[in-house]
């Protein structure tokens, strides 16, 4: 069996940061530093190659044009490598993982995002284990000789998550990520145990990259007493073509004629509204409570248990890819790459 070939793509984040000697603040360092800091990687029987994005960033600076660059790098190198590891800051990693899951349609090879809470040069760093195991997973085959992971995933602190199911849950603990509504894809202990039933399998597919995201997407989080008028401008088709509402519990809202009228005229003018829950765990269930009936009447789409990170990036993808309203609606309702569980 040939040695697996893995491409490591460095985008920035704490994993490759050092302290600025003048200010003491953490800033991105060049990729060579990172690679030299983990000599253990040389012991793998894998063929590893590294590619650094032109300007490594703190992931708070992440945006759809960098997502497009990452997707293109994977596409251009797809036939040459067995898997890809993306080193990325944890702050927006769940957004990038979600965005890539929609951009890389038909992906059949592992794309594993990882990073760390402590810089790799620090003695207690979590970065080494994260990087080493992410690389190992990126080269793993299943018993049929196919790539074990055939989707975009996040590896952090011994856990492999479906990328578009994750949220960052902690700035202080090493287990920075959680998938509230989907089981782990794998757990790394003495051995790496894969949860075969949870891994995405889609049959024969050809990789296609679609990165022309439309960022005219609004996000509103409901709260008791909110001044609806302050949020009304979001329902303006010249500013947004889709709005995600983070509602209460199973997709519920307070009664408000003002909000109802705004959503109604927005949808009638061609806008799309996706209702997701602000609870981590659980799902929107339109019609379960009277307080979600307003959304049903207006034609708001229920997002089930999708995360906000996946909802926002899915909206950007759907708006960018389709221009017909019904087609957009149909794709928002569709489970594209395991991003929600329909109830
Ligand atoms: N601020 C950093 C970033 O997201 C934190 C991290 O790397 O985990 O880029």
GROMACS .gro file of C-alpha atoms and ligand atoms in nm:
model
  352
    1UNK     CA    1   0.000   0.000   0.000
    2UNK     CA    2   0.140   0.340  -0.093
    3UNK     CA    3   0.216   0.598   0.175
    4UNK     CA    4  -0.067   0.848   0.222
    5UNK     CA    5  -0.002   1.198   0.094
    6UNK     CA    6  -0.143   1.486   0.299
    7UNK     CA    7  -0.138   1.857   0.225
    8UNK     CA    8  -0.129   2.090   0.528
    9UNK     CA    9  -0.275   2.432   0.454
   10UNK     CA   10  -0.186   2.703   0.704
   11UNK     CA   11  -0.429   2.995   0.732
   12UNK     CA   12  -0.314   3.139   1.067
   13UNK     CA   13  -0.456   3.127   1.420
   14UNK     CA   14  -0.299   3.070   1.759
   15UNK     CA   15  -0.139   2.743   1.651
   16UNK     CA   16   0.116   2.938   1.447
   17UNK     CA   17   0.141   3.253   1.657
   18UNK     CA   18   0.427   3.402   1.854
   19UNK     CA   19   0.450   3.693   2.097
   20UNK     CA   20   0.542   4.024   1.941
   21UNK     CA   21   0.859   4.114   2.132
   22UNK     CA   22   0.755   4.481   2.149
   23UNK     CA   23   0.386   4.467   2.240
   24UNK     CA   24   0.365   4.118   2.388
   25UNK     CA   25   0.049   4.055   2.179
   26UNK     CA   26   0.012   3.733   1.981
   27UNK     CA   27   0.068   3.773   1.609
   28UNK     CA   28   0.094   3.524   1.320
   29UNK     CA   29   0.438   3.386   1.247
   30UNK     CA   30   0.550   3.225   0.923
   31UNK     CA   31   0.467   2.863   0.858
   32UNK     CA   32   0.825   2.736   0.873
   33UNK     CA   33   0.820   2.804   1.246
   34UNK     CA   34   0.518   2.578   1.289
   35UNK     CA   35   0.660   2.294   1.085
   36UNK     CA   36   0.994   2.305   1.267
   37UNK     CA   37   0.813   2.306   1.598
   38UNK     CA   38   0.661   1.964   1.537
   39UNK     CA   39   0.954   1.745   1.433
   40UNK     CA   40   0.736   1.444   1.528
   41UNK     CA   41   0.561   1.490   1.194
   42UNK     CA   42   0.876   1.368   1.022
   43UNK     CA   43   0.825   1.026   1.182
   44UNK     CA   44   0.502   0.962   0.993
   45UNK     CA   45   0.523   0.726   0.699
   46UNK     CA   46   0.305   0.985   0.528
   47UNK     CA   47   0.423   1.219   0.259
   48UNK     CA   48   0.350   1.562   0.401
   49UNK     CA   49   0.357   1.885   0.212
   50UNK     CA   50   0.273   2.230   0.337
   51UNK     CA   51   0.117   2.533   0.183
   52UNK     CA   52   0.079   2.863   0.363
   53UNK     CA   53  -0.184   3.119   0.265
   54UNK     CA   54  -0.019   3.444   0.158
   55UNK     CA   55  -0.115   3.636   0.470
   56UNK     CA   56  -0.175   3.419   0.777
   57UNK     CA   57  -0.452   3.574   0.985
   58UNK     CA   58  -0.622   3.567   1.319
   59UNK     CA   59  -0.939   3.387   1.219
   60UNK     CA   60  -1.152   3.685   1.323
   61UNK     CA   61  -1.036   3.830   0.990
   62UNK     CA   62  -1.177   3.534   0.796
   63UNK     CA   63  -1.409   3.612   0.505
   64UNK     CA   64  -1.571   3.442   0.203
   65UNK     CA   65  -1.292   3.541  -0.031
   66UNK     CA   66  -1.037   3.353   0.184
   67UNK     CA   67  -1.280   3.057   0.199
   68UNK     CA   68  -1.276   3.064  -0.180
   69UNK     CA   69  -0.891   3.061  -0.180
   70UNK     CA   70  -0.886   2.762   0.056
   71UNK     CA   71  -1.145   2.576  -0.156
   72UNK     CA   72  -0.944   2.648  -0.472
   73UNK     CA   73  -0.623   2.521  -0.310
   74UNK     CA   74  -0.802   2.195  -0.225
   75UNK     CA   75  -0.954   2.168  -0.573
   76UNK     CA   76  -0.621   2.235  -0.749
   77UNK     CA   77  -0.447   1.968  -0.540
   78UNK     CA   78  -0.735   1.722  -0.511
   79UNK     CA   79  -0.605   1.443  -0.730
   80UNK     CA   80  -0.255   1.463  -0.588
   81UNK     CA   81  -0.331   1.421  -0.216
   82UNK     CA   82  -0.522   1.167  -0.008
   83UNK     CA   83  -0.629   1.424   0.248
   84UNK     CA   84  -0.606   1.785   0.360
   85UNK     CA   85  -0.541   1.943   0.700
   86UNK     CA   86  -0.629   2.309   0.744
   87UNK     CA   87  -0.465   2.494   1.031
   88UNK     CA   88  -0.703   2.766   1.137
   89UNK     CA   89  -0.783   2.985   1.438
   90UNK     CA   90  -1.059   2.848   1.652
   91UNK     CA   91  -1.266   3.168   1.670
   92UNK     CA   92  -1.431   3.128   1.329
   93UNK     CA   93  -1.333   2.767   1.256
   94UNK     CA   94  -1.696   2.648   1.274
   95UNK     CA   95  -1.792   2.907   1.009
   96UNK     CA   96  -1.507   2.804   0.779
   97UNK     CA   97  -1.584   2.434   0.823
   98UNK     CA   98  -1.951   2.500   0.744
   99UNK     CA   99  -1.869   2.722   0.446
  100UNK     CA  100  -1.627   2.465   0.301
  101UNK     CA  101  -1.882   2.186   0.342
  102UNK     CA  102  -2.112   2.376   0.105
  103UNK     CA  103  -1.835   2.503  -0.126
  104UNK     CA  104  -1.672   2.162  -0.181
  105UNK     CA  105  -1.966   1.978  -0.323
  106UNK     CA  106  -1.896   1.613  -0.400
  107UNK     CA  107  -1.588   1.596  -0.174
  108UNK     CA  108  -1.479   1.235  -0.116
  109UNK     CA  109  -1.153   1.298   0.070
  110UNK     CA  110  -1.088   1.421   0.425
  111UNK     CA  111  -1.065   1.795   0.486
  112UNK     CA  112  -0.972   1.824   0.855
  113UNK     CA  113  -0.959   2.164   1.022
  114UNK     CA  114  -0.760   2.201   1.340
  115UNK     CA  115  -0.587   2.464   1.551
  116UNK     CA  116  -0.506   2.514   1.915
  117UNK     CA  117  -0.580   2.716   2.226
  118UNK     CA  118  -0.209   2.763   2.305
  119UNK     CA  119   0.061   2.848   2.046
  120UNK     CA  120   0.255   2.548   1.926
  121UNK     CA  121   0.581   2.683   2.063
  122UNK     CA  122   0.450   2.686   2.420
  123UNK     CA  123   0.534   2.398   2.646
  124UNK     CA  124   0.172   2.306   2.737
  125UNK     CA  125   0.045   2.350   2.384
  126UNK     CA  126  -0.253   2.149   2.266
  127UNK     CA  127  -0.143   2.223   1.909
  128UNK     CA  128   0.095   1.929   1.868
  129UNK     CA  129  -0.157   1.656   1.946
  130UNK     CA  130  -0.423   1.831   1.742
  131UNK     CA  131  -0.198   1.861   1.438
  132UNK     CA  132  -0.045   1.512   1.460
  133UNK     CA  133  -0.380   1.332   1.498
  134UNK     CA  134  -0.548   1.550   1.234
  135UNK     CA  135  -0.273   1.446   0.991
  136UNK     CA  136  -0.316   1.081   1.086
  137UNK     CA  137  -0.693   1.100   1.029
  138UNK     CA  138  -0.643   1.277   0.696
  139UNK     CA  139  -0.448   0.976   0.569
  140UNK     CA  140  -0.673   0.700   0.705
  141UNK     CA  141  -0.851   0.455   0.478
  142UNK     CA  142  -1.160   0.248   0.560
  143UNK     CA  143  -1.163  -0.133   0.526
  144UNK     CA  144  -1.274  -0.097   0.163
  145UNK     CA  145  -0.965   0.112   0.087
  146UNK     CA  146  -1.169   0.433   0.050
  147UNK     CA  147  -1.086   0.748   0.250
  148UNK     CA  148  -1.222   0.697   0.602
  149UNK     CA  149  -1.347   1.057   0.623
  150UNK     CA  150  -1.519   1.186   0.310
  151UNK     CA  151  -1.628   1.525   0.437
  152UNK     CA  152  -1.518   1.848   0.605
  153UNK     CA  153  -1.447   1.787   0.976
  154UNK     CA  154  -1.292   1.958   1.279
  155UNK     CA  155  -1.042   1.773   1.497
  156UNK     CA  156  -0.983   1.924   1.840
  157UNK     CA  157  -0.887   1.776   2.178
  158UNK     CA  158  -0.926   1.406   2.090
  159UNK     CA  159  -1.258   1.456   1.911
  160UNK     CA  160  -1.347   1.455   1.543
  161UNK     CA  161  -1.664   1.651   1.463
  162UNK     CA  162  -1.868   1.700   1.146
  163UNK     CA  163  -1.758   2.052   1.047
  164UNK     CA  164  -2.102   2.198   0.979
  165UNK     CA  165  -2.237   2.069   1.313
  166UNK     CA  166  -1.985   2.244   1.537
  167UNK     CA  167  -1.982   2.559   1.747
  168UNK     CA  168  -1.697   2.706   1.948
  169UNK     CA  169  -1.794   2.653   2.311
  170UNK     CA  170  -1.489   2.759   2.510
  171UNK     CA  171  -1.209   3.013   2.505
  172UNK     CA  172  -1.046   2.861   2.811
  173UNK     CA  173  -1.067   2.482   2.786
  174UNK     CA  174  -0.881   2.270   2.536
  175UNK     CA  175  -1.205   2.113   2.415
  176UNK     CA  176  -1.303   2.429   2.232
  177UNK     CA  177  -1.568   2.269   2.009
  178UNK     CA  178  -1.899   2.098   2.057
  179UNK     CA  179  -2.149   1.935   1.824
  180UNK     CA  180  -2.471   1.973   2.018
  181UNK     CA  181  -2.686   1.783   1.776
  182UNK     CA  182  -2.464   1.527   1.604
  183UNK     CA  183  -2.249   1.243   1.737
  184UNK     CA  184  -1.870   1.257   1.718
  185UNK     CA  185  -1.721   1.116   1.397
  186UNK     CA  186  -1.428   0.973   1.593
  187UNK     CA  187  -1.257   0.976   1.930
  188UNK     CA  188  -0.883   0.951   1.972
  189UNK     CA  189  -0.765   0.752   2.271
  190UNK     CA  190  -0.503   0.480   2.260
  191UNK     CA  191  -0.646   0.413   1.914
  192UNK     CA  192  -0.861   0.633   1.693
  193UNK     CA  193  -1.214   0.492   1.710
  194UNK     CA  194  -1.432   0.596   1.418
  195UNK     CA  195  -1.808   0.612   1.449
  196UNK     CA  196  -1.879   0.455   1.112
  197UNK     CA  197  -2.255   0.511   1.130
  198UNK     CA  198  -2.200   0.887   1.168
  199UNK     CA  199  -1.956   0.935   0.879
  200UNK     CA  200  -2.097   1.094   0.562
  201UNK     CA  201  -2.121   0.859   0.263
  202UNK     CA  202  -2.275   0.991  -0.054
  203UNK     CA  203  -2.190   0.741  -0.326
  204UNK     CA  204  -2.008   0.838  -0.643
  205UNK     CA  205  -1.952   1.208  -0.674
  206UNK     CA  206  -1.725   1.447  -0.857
  207UNK     CA  207  -1.568   1.738  -0.670
  208UNK     CA  208  -1.705   2.073  -0.778
  209UNK     CA  209  -1.621   2.400  -0.612
  210UNK     CA  210  -1.881   2.670  -0.582
  211UNK     CA  211  -1.740   2.971  -0.401
  212UNK     CA  212  -1.941   3.262  -0.531
  213UNK     CA  213  -2.117   3.325  -0.199
  214UNK     CA  214  -2.373   3.606  -0.172
  215UNK     CA  215  -2.314   3.780   0.162
  216UNK     CA  216  -2.643   3.971   0.164
  217UNK     CA  217  -2.746   3.775   0.471
  218UNK     CA  218  -2.890   3.918   0.794
  219UNK     CA  219  -2.900   3.761   1.141
  220UNK     CA  220  -3.136   3.853   1.424
  221UNK     CA  221  -3.145   3.702   1.769
  222UNK     CA  222  -3.483   3.744   1.941
  223UNK     CA  223  -3.495   3.853   2.305
  224UNK     CA  224  -3.775   3.955   2.535
  225UNK     CA  225  -3.846   4.327   2.505
  226UNK     CA  226  -3.649   4.380   2.183
  227UNK     CA  227  -3.727   4.706   2.002
  228UNK     CA  228  -3.837   4.556   1.670
  229UNK     CA  229  -3.803   4.891   1.488
  230UNK     CA  230  -3.428   4.889   1.553
  231UNK     CA  231  -3.400   4.565   1.355
  232UNK     CA  232  -3.651   4.653   1.082
  233UNK     CA  233  -3.387   4.778   0.832
  234UNK     CA  234  -3.256   4.424   0.801
  235UNK     CA  235  -3.576   4.331   0.612
  236UNK     CA  236  -3.483   4.546   0.314
  237UNK     CA  237  -3.416   4.358  -0.009
  238UNK     CA  238  -3.156   4.611  -0.121
  239UNK     CA  239  -2.950   4.517   0.188
  240UNK     CA  240  -3.026   4.150   0.243
  241UNK     CA  241  -3.178   3.873   0.033
  242UNK     CA  242  -3.201   3.630   0.322
  243UNK     CA  243  -3.241   3.666   0.699
  244UNK     CA  244  -3.170   3.405   0.966
  245UNK     CA  245  -3.376   3.445   1.282
  246UNK     CA  246  -3.249   3.287   1.603
  247UNK     CA  247  -3.576   3.231   1.785
  248UNK     CA  248  -3.670   3.084   2.124
  249UNK     CA  249  -3.685   2.712   2.204
  250UNK     CA  250  -3.854   2.508   1.932
  251UNK     CA  251  -3.867   2.809   1.698
  252UNK     CA  252  -4.097   3.038   1.893
  253UNK     CA  253  -4.143   3.416   1.893
  254UNK     CA  254  -4.323   3.684   2.093
  255UNK     CA  255  -4.634   3.829   1.924
  256UNK     CA  256  -4.560   4.146   1.732
  257UNK     CA  257  -4.763   4.291   1.447
  258UNK     CA  258  -4.463   4.505   1.359
  259UNK     CA  259  -4.235   4.201   1.320
  260UNK     CA  260  -4.506   4.005   1.141
  261UNK     CA  261  -4.565   4.285   0.887
  262UNK     CA  262  -4.195   4.329   0.823
  263UNK     CA  263  -4.137   3.958   0.757
  264UNK     CA  264  -4.453   3.936   0.548
  265UNK     CA  265  -4.361   4.217   0.310
  266UNK     CA  266  -3.999   4.096   0.294
  267UNK     CA  267  -4.102   3.743   0.191
  268UNK     CA  268  -4.363   3.875  -0.054
  269UNK     CA  269  -4.092   4.092  -0.214
  270UNK     CA  270  -3.871   3.783  -0.265
  271UNK     CA  271  -3.666   3.764   0.058
  272UNK     CA  272  -3.601   3.434   0.238
  273UNK     CA  273  -3.629   3.388   0.612
  274UNK     CA  274  -3.480   3.087   0.791
  275UNK     CA  275  -3.583   3.018   1.151
  276UNK     CA  276  -3.326   2.849   1.375
  277UNK     CA  277  -3.322   2.799   1.749
  278UNK     CA  278  -3.095   2.992   1.983
  279UNK     CA  279  -3.070   2.674   2.197
  280UNK     CA  280  -2.756   2.473   2.133
  281UNK     CA  281  -2.928   2.139   2.160
  282UNK     CA  282  -3.261   2.060   1.997
  283UNK     CA  283  -3.458   2.161   1.696
  284UNK     CA  284  -3.708   2.405   1.548
  285UNK     CA  285  -4.048   2.235   1.535
  286UNK     CA  286  -4.286   2.469   1.356
  287UNK     CA  287  -4.640   2.434   1.485
  288UNK     CA  288  -4.548   2.261   1.811
  289UNK     CA  289  -4.634   2.577   2.005
  290UNK     CA  290  -4.884   2.844   1.909
  291UNK     CA  291  -4.595   3.093   1.932
  292UNK     CA  292  -4.432   2.951   1.618
  293UNK     CA  293  -4.752   2.970   1.410
  294UNK     CA  294  -4.669   3.324   1.296
  295UNK     CA  295  -4.364   3.187   1.114
  296UNK     CA  296  -4.571   2.909   0.957
  297UNK     CA  297  -4.834   3.159   0.830
  298UNK     CA  298  -4.566   3.382   0.678
  299UNK     CA  299  -4.380   3.105   0.492
  300UNK     CA  300  -4.065   3.120   0.706
  301UNK     CA  301  -3.846   2.812   0.656
  302UNK     CA  302  -3.772   2.596   0.962
  303UNK     CA  303  -3.401   2.512   0.998
  304UNK     CA  304  -3.444   2.214   1.235
  305UNK     CA  305  -3.127   2.171   1.446
  306UNK     CA  306  -2.884   2.358   1.220
  307UNK     CA  307  -2.618   2.574   1.392
  308UNK     CA  308  -2.609   2.948   1.324
  309UNK     CA  309  -2.267   2.905   1.164
  310UNK     CA  310  -2.408   2.653   0.917
  311UNK     CA  311  -2.733   2.850   0.866
  312UNK     CA  312  -2.550   3.170   0.773
  313UNK     CA  313  -2.302   3.005   0.539
  314UNK     CA  314  -2.573   2.788   0.382
  315UNK     CA  315  -2.779   3.101   0.315
  316UNK     CA  316  -2.472   3.267   0.153
  317UNK     CA  317  -2.420   2.955  -0.060
  318UNK     CA  318  -2.783   2.918  -0.167
  319UNK     CA  319  -2.823   3.289  -0.248
  320UNK     CA  320  -2.499   3.284  -0.445
  321UNK     CA  321  -2.573   2.967  -0.635
  322UNK     CA  322  -2.941   3.009  -0.725
  323UNK     CA  323  -3.132   3.317  -0.833
  324UNK     CA  324  -3.482   3.175  -0.859
  325UNK     CA  325  -3.676   3.219  -0.533
  326UNK     CA  326  -3.837   2.874  -0.533
  327UNK     CA  327  -3.509   2.706  -0.612
  328UNK     CA  328  -3.343   2.898  -0.326
  329UNK     CA  329  -3.620   2.792  -0.090
  330UNK     CA  330  -3.600   2.431  -0.201
  331UNK     CA  331  -3.224   2.417  -0.136
  332UNK     CA  332  -3.255   2.582   0.205
  333UNK     CA  333  -3.505   2.311   0.299
  334UNK     CA  334  -3.277   2.038   0.169
  335UNK     CA  335  -3.015   1.860   0.379
  336UNK     CA  336  -2.716   1.928   0.152
  337UNK     CA  337  -2.425   1.771   0.340
  338UNK     CA  338  -2.546   1.651   0.677
  339UNK     CA  339  -2.598   1.998   0.828
  340UNK     CA  340  -2.930   1.920   0.997
  341UNK     CA  341  -3.151   1.637   1.115
  342UNK     CA  342  -3.505   1.650   0.988
  343UNK     CA  343  -3.769   1.564   1.247
  344LIG     N1  344  -0.796   3.442   1.792
  344LIG     C1  345  -0.748   3.314   1.749
  344LIG     C2  346  -0.806   3.284   1.612
  344LIG     O1  347  -0.915   3.240   1.601
  344LIG     C3  348  -0.781   3.207   1.846
  344LIG     C4  349  -0.735   3.069   1.803
  344LIG     O2  350  -0.650   3.052   1.718
  344LIG     O3  351  -0.781   2.971   1.858
  344LIG     O4  352  -0.740   3.304   1.516
   0.00000   0.00000   0.00000
